[in-house]
XYZ file of C-alpha atoms in Angstrom:
524
model
C 151.312 -316.894 41.069
C 151.131 -318.771 44.367
C 153.555 -316.302 45.946
C 151.505 -313.360 44.680
C 148.310 -314.867 46.009
C 149.937 -315.516 49.362
C 151.069 -311.915 49.608
C 147.566 -310.667 48.728
C 146.005 -312.978 51.294
C 148.442 -311.781 53.934
C 147.642 -308.147 53.190
C 143.908 -308.898 53.350
C 144.317 -310.554 56.741
C 146.307 -307.596 58.087
C 143.737 -305.158 56.749
C 140.917 -307.221 58.233
C 142.615 -307.299 61.603
C 143.081 -303.517 61.554
C 139.433 -302.935 60.614
C 138.287 -305.256 63.392
C 140.475 -303.386 65.840
C 139.008 -300.024 64.631
C 135.468 -301.371 64.897
C 136.089 -302.581 68.402
C 137.521 -299.207 69.415
C 134.572 -297.284 67.955
C 131.727 -299.791 67.928
C 128.414 -297.920 68.437
C 126.162 -299.129 71.246
C 122.496 -298.489 72.129
C 123.391 -296.136 74.974
C 125.162 -293.633 72.730
C 124.014 -290.041 73.162
C 124.894 -286.598 71.874
C 123.742 -283.050 72.577
C 121.147 -281.547 70.250
C 120.732 -277.772 69.995
C 117.705 -275.671 69.059
C 118.228 -271.940 68.545
C 116.225 -269.070 67.100
C 113.662 -269.451 69.904
C 112.986 -266.706 72.444
C 114.040 -267.338 76.033
C 111.301 -268.617 78.310
C 109.637 -270.907 75.773
C 108.982 -274.609 76.285
C 110.899 -276.780 73.795
C 110.188 -280.519 73.687
C 111.674 -283.388 71.678
C 109.568 -286.387 70.579
C 111.413 -289.432 69.195
C 110.062 -290.397 65.766
C 112.863 -292.764 64.700
C 115.328 -294.825 66.725
C 118.651 -296.545 66.151
C 119.058 -300.303 65.804
C 122.072 -302.381 66.905
C 123.203 -305.996 67.010
C 126.250 -307.710 68.430
C 128.334 -306.300 65.612
C 127.237 -302.708 66.247
C 124.911 -300.177 64.628
C 122.786 -301.507 61.785
C 120.489 -298.582 60.888
C 117.466 -296.409 61.799
C 113.867 -297.459 62.148
C 110.794 -295.184 62.171
C 108.501 -295.287 65.176
C 104.727 -295.072 65.043
C 103.704 -291.857 66.783
C 100.035 -290.945 67.074
C 99.218 -293.557 64.468
C 101.662 -292.036 61.956
C 104.934 -293.558 60.791
C 107.535 -291.893 58.573
C 108.052 -293.789 55.331
C 111.699 -292.779 54.860
C 113.580 -291.627 57.976
C 116.246 -290.046 55.787
C 113.647 -287.797 54.103
C 110.572 -287.096 56.258
C 107.928 -285.082 54.440
C 106.260 -281.905 55.708
C 102.920 -283.707 55.676
C 104.277 -286.528 57.869
C 105.871 -284.132 60.334
C 102.800 -281.928 60.683
C 100.495 -284.937 61.020
C 102.631 -286.310 63.860
C 102.710 -282.850 65.435
C 98.910 -282.821 65.474
C 98.568 -286.266 67.060
C 101.528 -286.560 69.423
C 100.794 -286.446 73.155
C 102.007 -282.950 74.070
C 102.323 -283.931 77.735
C 105.004 -286.463 76.843
C 108.314 -285.702 75.194
C 111.700 -284.645 76.538
C 112.031 -280.996 77.559
C 115.188 -279.238 76.449
C 117.083 -276.929 78.781
C 116.835 -273.186 78.185
C 120.216 -271.457 78.093
C 118.987 -267.905 77.465
C 117.327 -268.771 74.178
C 119.631 -271.671 73.202
C 117.953 -274.972 74.029
C 120.049 -278.119 74.500
C 119.678 -281.716 75.661
C 121.712 -284.928 75.450
C 119.547 -287.422 73.543
C 119.901 -290.998 72.356
C 120.658 -291.800 68.743
C 117.526 -291.256 66.670
C 115.337 -288.708 64.925
C 113.220 -286.197 66.889
C 110.267 -283.940 66.289
C 110.793 -280.563 68.021
C 107.747 -278.585 69.168
C 107.937 -275.132 70.723
C 105.328 -273.523 72.959
C 105.980 -269.786 73.072
C 105.986 -267.824 76.285
C 102.801 -265.878 75.588
C 103.798 -263.022 77.902
C 106.991 -262.038 76.126
C 106.943 -264.005 72.887
C 104.106 -263.993 70.356
C 106.017 -265.871 67.665
C 104.443 -268.694 65.681
C 106.692 -271.786 65.896
C 106.012 -274.552 63.416
C 107.398 -278.110 63.882
C 111.102 -278.868 63.382
C 113.183 -282.053 63.046
C 116.628 -282.775 64.535
C 118.687 -285.986 64.734
C 121.415 -287.661 66.772
C 123.376 -289.704 64.270
C 126.702 -291.443 63.670
C 129.378 -289.586 61.830
C 130.622 -291.102 58.606
C 134.097 -289.809 59.401
C 136.322 -290.804 62.311
C 136.123 -287.914 64.729
C 138.104 -289.256 67.644
C 135.039 -289.431 69.881
C 134.369 -292.769 71.566
C 131.348 -293.647 69.486
C 131.207 -290.855 66.930
C 127.604 -289.922 67.827
C 126.830 -286.425 66.548
C 124.095 -284.125 67.891
C 122.211 -282.082 65.321
C 121.580 -278.354 65.411
C 118.331 -276.824 64.189
C 117.264 -273.182 64.049
C 113.759 -271.785 64.145
C 115.073 -268.956 61.979
C 115.304 -271.328 59.023
C 112.559 -272.713 56.818
C 111.406 -276.316 56.566
C 112.573 -277.447 53.127
C 111.407 -280.591 51.352
C 112.907 -281.546 47.980
C 114.412 -278.095 47.664
C 111.109 -276.264 48.218
C 110.100 -274.306 51.303
C 107.211 -276.188 52.926
C 106.615 -273.695 55.721
C 108.450 -271.298 57.979
C 109.636 -272.772 61.249
C 109.624 -269.387 62.916
C 107.365 -266.495 62.001
C 106.487 -263.170 63.640
C 103.425 -261.659 61.916
C 103.500 -257.912 61.298
C 100.994 -255.211 60.465
C 101.289 -251.726 59.030
C 98.908 -248.800 58.729
C 98.954 -245.707 56.540
C 96.806 -242.677 55.785
C 95.582 -242.700 52.181
C 96.400 -239.558 50.117
C 97.464 -237.333 53.031
C 97.631 -233.609 52.321
C 100.823 -233.492 54.390
C 102.422 -236.119 52.103
C 103.233 -238.065 55.287
C 101.238 -241.291 55.508
C 101.703 -241.484 59.279
C 100.601 -237.959 60.192
C 98.197 -235.492 58.585
C 95.881 -232.577 59.355
C 92.215 -232.202 58.560
C 89.095 -230.258 59.558
C 86.085 -231.087 61.685
C 83.629 -233.420 59.897
C 86.131 -234.327 57.168
C 86.509 -237.998 56.231
C 89.921 -239.650 56.290
C 90.822 -243.010 54.749
C 93.144 -245.648 56.186
C 94.926 -248.634 54.663
C 96.128 -251.625 56.697
C 98.608 -254.157 55.286
C 99.290 -257.503 56.923
C 99.732 -261.169 56.049
C 98.181 -264.379 57.293
C 100.839 -266.541 58.979
C 102.241 -269.492 57.048
C 100.737 -272.040 59.393
C 101.852 -275.638 59.027
C 99.345 -278.465 58.841
C 99.837 -278.966 62.571
C 97.268 -276.179 62.917
C 93.726 -277.414 62.381
C 92.214 -274.101 63.501
C 93.563 -270.546 63.457
C 92.129 -267.200 64.502
C 93.253 -263.896 63.013
C 91.706 -260.583 64.091
C 92.536 -256.979 63.209
C 91.815 -254.586 66.073
C 91.623 -250.841 65.428
C 91.178 -248.302 68.231
C 90.777 -244.552 67.792
C 90.845 -241.565 70.154
C 87.661 -239.670 70.985
C 88.290 -237.237 68.120
C 87.783 -239.875 65.409
C 84.619 -241.780 64.527
C 85.143 -245.093 62.726
C 82.802 -246.168 59.929
C 82.499 -249.995 59.998
C 80.320 -249.949 56.865
C 83.283 -248.620 54.864
C 85.504 -251.676 55.515
C 86.781 -253.382 52.353
C 89.216 -256.326 52.337
C 91.254 -258.086 49.678
C 93.242 -261.283 50.278
C 95.935 -261.899 47.658
C 94.038 -259.436 45.468
C 90.673 -261.196 45.775
C 87.746 -259.511 47.516
C 86.803 -261.083 50.836
C 83.064 -261.362 51.482
C 81.666 -259.650 54.560
C 79.713 -261.918 56.952
C 81.059 -264.946 55.082
C 84.830 -264.530 55.204
C 84.939 -261.917 57.966
C 82.773 -259.905 60.355
C 83.100 -256.342 61.665
C 82.135 -255.260 65.171
C 82.357 -251.745 66.640
C 82.327 -251.348 70.439
C 82.886 -247.830 71.766
C 85.945 -246.646 69.834
C 87.340 -250.101 68.949
C 86.592 -251.872 65.681
C 87.405 -255.586 65.424
C 87.647 -257.415 62.098
C 87.376 -261.160 62.722
C 88.234 -263.620 59.963
C 85.988 -266.674 59.875
C 87.270 -269.762 61.643
C 84.540 -272.415 61.616
C 84.388 -276.031 60.534
C 82.772 -274.887 57.287
C 85.209 -272.055 56.592
C 88.788 -272.110 57.892
C 89.471 -268.875 56.041
C 92.928 -268.148 57.476
C 94.221 -271.701 57.027
C 92.776 -271.835 53.515
C 94.687 -268.639 52.710
C 97.820 -269.159 54.797
C 100.652 -266.870 53.761
C 98.294 -264.582 51.793
C 98.685 -260.796 51.751
C 95.775 -258.939 53.372
C 94.815 -255.328 52.543
C 92.093 -253.570 54.542
C 90.725 -250.072 53.878
C 88.185 -248.097 55.894
C 87.177 -244.548 56.774
C 86.859 -242.390 59.855
C 85.533 -238.875 60.454
C 87.185 -236.196 62.553
C 84.551 -235.090 65.052
C 84.224 -232.041 67.292
C 85.722 -233.893 70.274
C 89.047 -233.864 68.480
C 92.178 -232.532 70.146
C 93.387 -229.156 68.860
C 96.863 -228.123 67.701
C 99.476 -230.415 69.361
C 96.752 -232.504 71.030
C 96.967 -235.437 68.615
C 94.127 -237.685 67.487
C 95.586 -241.180 67.422
C 94.582 -244.294 65.490
C 96.107 -247.589 66.705
C 95.986 -250.964 64.945
C 97.259 -254.446 65.786
C 96.579 -258.054 64.773
C 95.769 -260.886 67.167
C 96.447 -264.444 65.991
C 96.703 -268.071 67.074
C 100.326 -269.000 67.809
C 100.032 -272.504 69.227
C 98.470 -275.488 67.436
C 97.287 -277.232 70.608
C 96.077 -274.415 72.863
C 93.945 -271.308 72.602
C 96.930 -269.023 73.192
C 97.217 -265.950 71.009
C 99.957 -263.592 70.047
C 99.772 -259.965 69.010
C 101.671 -257.953 66.452
C 103.454 -254.767 67.363
C 100.978 -251.873 67.405
C 101.169 -249.328 64.613
C 99.848 -245.766 64.879
C 98.812 -242.872 62.719
C 98.108 -239.330 63.917
C 95.625 -236.720 62.790
C 95.770 -233.081 63.813
C 93.427 -230.157 63.473
C 94.261 -226.543 64.211
C 92.722 -223.742 66.217
C 93.119 -219.953 66.315
C 92.962 -218.327 69.774
C 92.711 -221.904 71.112
C 94.476 -224.370 73.433
C 98.002 -225.182 72.310
C 97.915 -228.778 73.628
C 94.575 -229.839 75.024
C 92.281 -228.754 77.815
C 93.916 -226.488 80.400
C 96.932 -225.632 78.247
C 98.024 -222.162 77.142
C 95.671 -220.297 74.799
C 97.265 -219.096 71.589
C 96.416 -215.496 70.649
C 96.744 -214.825 66.948
C 93.902 -212.369 66.230
C 91.699 -210.068 68.347
C 88.845 -207.645 67.944
C 89.572 -204.299 69.650
C 88.048 -200.828 69.762
C 89.688 -197.765 68.311
C 91.547 -197.048 71.563
C 92.677 -200.648 72.107
C 96.058 -202.189 71.435
C 97.725 -205.593 71.327
C 100.994 -205.822 73.221
C 103.442 -208.705 72.698
C 104.826 -209.977 76.000
C 107.765 -212.422 75.707
C 106.403 -214.953 78.182
C 105.178 -218.273 76.827
C 102.331 -218.634 79.313
C 101.028 -215.089 78.718
C 102.365 -214.025 75.372
C 99.777 -211.406 74.389
C 98.194 -208.559 76.322
C 95.053 -206.966 74.897
C 93.556 -203.629 75.848
C 90.147 -202.449 74.722
C 88.700 -205.843 73.665
C 85.534 -205.569 71.605
C 83.042 -208.439 71.918
C 80.101 -209.080 69.638
C 81.720 -208.701 66.195
C 80.668 -211.394 63.700
C 83.188 -212.807 61.210
C 83.201 -215.431 58.487
C 86.266 -217.558 57.827
C 86.278 -218.505 54.151
C 88.450 -220.779 52.068
C 90.569 -218.658 49.811
C 90.298 -221.187 46.989
C 86.528 -221.057 46.516
C 85.144 -218.569 49.038
C 83.123 -221.197 50.901
C 82.403 -220.388 54.556
C 84.063 -222.837 56.945
C 83.417 -221.010 60.240
C 81.228 -218.196 61.551
C 82.573 -216.720 64.773
C 81.649 -213.904 67.166
C 84.369 -212.152 69.185
C 84.123 -213.094 72.865
C 84.412 -210.960 76.007
C 88.202 -210.888 75.536
C 87.880 -209.907 71.897
C 89.225 -213.317 70.824
C 88.060 -214.967 67.590
C 88.095 -218.628 68.669
C 88.094 -220.919 65.631
C 88.763 -224.658 66.028
C 88.917 -227.692 63.779
C 90.776 -226.111 60.856
C 92.793 -227.866 58.186
C 96.115 -226.428 57.079
C 95.565 -224.067 54.151
C 94.749 -220.482 53.128
C 91.717 -218.598 54.419
C 90.109 -215.161 54.334
C 88.610 -213.548 57.445
C 85.759 -211.123 56.739
C 83.715 -209.125 59.250
C 80.012 -209.404 58.420
C 78.432 -207.644 61.407
C 79.932 -204.990 63.664
C 79.029 -204.619 67.331
C 76.205 -202.216 67.952
C 77.423 -198.651 67.741
C 80.529 -199.508 65.690
C 81.299 -199.311 62.020
C 82.044 -202.454 59.989
C 85.690 -203.338 59.241
C 85.912 -203.543 55.443
C 89.357 -205.183 55.331
C 89.643 -208.771 54.072
C 92.257 -210.423 56.306
C 94.392 -213.348 55.095
C 95.104 -216.322 57.352
C 97.491 -219.120 56.348
C 98.120 -222.291 58.410
C 101.143 -224.463 57.569
C 102.512 -227.569 59.327
C 105.417 -230.009 59.158
C 105.697 -233.544 60.544
C 108.283 -235.973 61.879
C 108.821 -239.247 60.020
C 106.723 -241.104 62.606
C 103.759 -238.811 61.946
C 103.989 -236.588 65.026
C 103.470 -232.858 64.437
C 106.848 -231.143 64.436
C 105.661 -227.531 64.195
C 102.951 -225.332 62.761
C 102.613 -221.658 61.859
C 99.588 -219.358 61.791
C 100.145 -216.310 59.590
C 97.650 -213.446 59.882
C 98.102 -210.611 57.359
C 101.763 -211.561 57.010
C 102.463 -211.830 60.778
C 103.718 -215.270 61.866
C 103.082 -217.236 65.052
C 105.172 -220.433 65.027
C 105.033 -223.235 67.594
C 107.520 -226.129 67.805
C 107.258 -229.318 69.891
C 109.644 -231.918 71.239
C 108.507 -235.380 72.374
C 109.309 -237.989 74.987
C 110.210 -241.563 74.064
C 106.540 -242.412 74.685
C 105.639 -239.885 71.940
C 104.023 -237.416 74.314
C 104.667 -233.670 74.073
C 107.653 -232.741 76.218
C 108.077 -229.031 75.426
C 106.488 -226.455 73.141
C 108.638 -223.558 71.997
C 107.066 -220.305 70.829
C 109.505 -219.545 68.029
C 107.614 -216.442 66.859
C 104.506 -214.879 68.307
C 102.425 -212.198 66.623
C 98.901 -211.001 67.231
C 96.719 -208.877 64.996
C 94.265 -206.423 66.494
C 91.295 -205.679 64.203
C 89.898 -202.249 65.144
C 86.352 -200.944 64.878
C 85.458 -197.255 65.006
C 82.578 -196.135 67.181
C 79.761 -194.383 65.311
C 79.281 -190.859 66.797
C 76.052 -188.653 66.465
C 76.381 -186.088 63.697
C 76.269 -182.482 65.004
C 73.189 -180.174 64.145
C 74.069 -177.079 62.044
C 72.292 -173.818 60.810
C 71.092 -172.227 64.143
C 67.743 -173.123 65.647
C 66.589 -174.785 62.446
C 62.854 -175.336 61.769
C 61.747 -176.168 65.285
C 60.765 -172.564 66.219
C 58.793 -172.149 63.003
C 56.880 -175.343 63.666
C 55.982 -174.225 67.155
C 54.966 -170.742 65.928
C 52.883 -172.162 63.110
C 51.000 -174.442 65.471
C 50.330 -171.509 67.843
C 48.947 -169.330 65.034
C 46.642 -172.150 63.910
C 45.296 -172.584 67.424
C 44.696 -168.836 67.864
C 42.987 -168.567 64.446
C 40.653 -171.451 65.301
C 39.735 -169.843 68.614
C 38.928 -166.487 66.965
C 36.843 -168.234 64.282
C 34.604 -169.996 66.798
C 34.302 -166.847 68.966
C 33.123 -164.716 65.965
C 30.476 -167.281 65.020
C 28.940 -167.197 68.503
C 28.654 -163.415 68.379
C 27.037 -163.579 64.959
C 24.405 -166.007 66.164
C 23.447 -163.723 69.066
């Protein structure tokens, strides 16, 4: 037994000596550092580290971590900081202090002492409108021998991840708010592009979401800004908003202001009502109406509606970010009208001409129709084929053109109701059909005007800025509606009754003269 105990004691001494030697080779010291890395942040941002826990050492080496009081807040358990603790420190920490990390094209690094750090990001407002919530990263000692002198390991944290506490997502570290806009019940079946008529009402739906702000934000603005072209008139009274399915109250939860052609919806952010923070992460649905007015662009001259959201993206400054703009397009069509706005080529689908006139097709895009014998002054009604209602009354101009603007796609009937003086009325009921197709982004791809079965089709291509690049006249037809001049009917049957009338009057005059002459003689 003594021999066994001696052997055991010897082995213990050898093992102890080897452990001491290992500890001496790798004994941590207070000057140990390692590189920490923060990624998922756009280049040009300011990334700062604030120490919230530090390492402790004695003569024997590292003995543990100890939380620091920062802004009057101290983490209870450095191995498991809570979201509430982190956000409270983020609110109270001196933002002018801290250690700034180096920007390596969007990867931020810095060699830091052993400890635990709060990471705060200030976005570059010019190029980055992201909301960055607080993060935590540590420099710690590895539990496995790595071969490094002191085995200090630098942590890596990504703003693309979520902040998770006890297995639950507390808030997103990195968030880029978005917004979307659609046309409600479009006749084109394309929610980004549709056609309508003058004075018709169109309905829009906007979908967005309040950011998932952390508690580091004590105040947060969120505004929806909608701007329309001169051809649309917004109706601020029609605005209706739901937040997570619950109706928001106007003038309590939000306000609406219309200036020129821009409508701004501002969600309440006062000490009494922090509406966005109280509903952080909630889905927001906004609906409202607009009317197409008579300033609207015709044919390929689009009427654009643009929407974006503006929001707070820094908990300590008044900086704001903006979502990517989203657009919808409304079109309205014209006959014998500009193809793409003021000064552009006039389309020539239908003309009023006299009985000697003709319409000649010339294969030149800028002068595709030649008219001879134009007949001004003829009055027509354009009626919906479906119910016969009159949508336009038009009089042929000096060129014989029947200019009709602000038409929806659909089927119509063109009826002459009054002929020019001296001409007979055209009794034919003419059929006009307008059809259109759209690109996925809502831009008008092409449209066709068919008059009594004759097609005129126009196709557009666009630049990367979504402006019309070219318009191709795929087919061009023009209908000439003739009127016959009313001629005087010829007199027949010789001299007629005129000579008898004259003779009768002469006889009556002679008889009267003889009567008075005979009476005078009788009196004498």
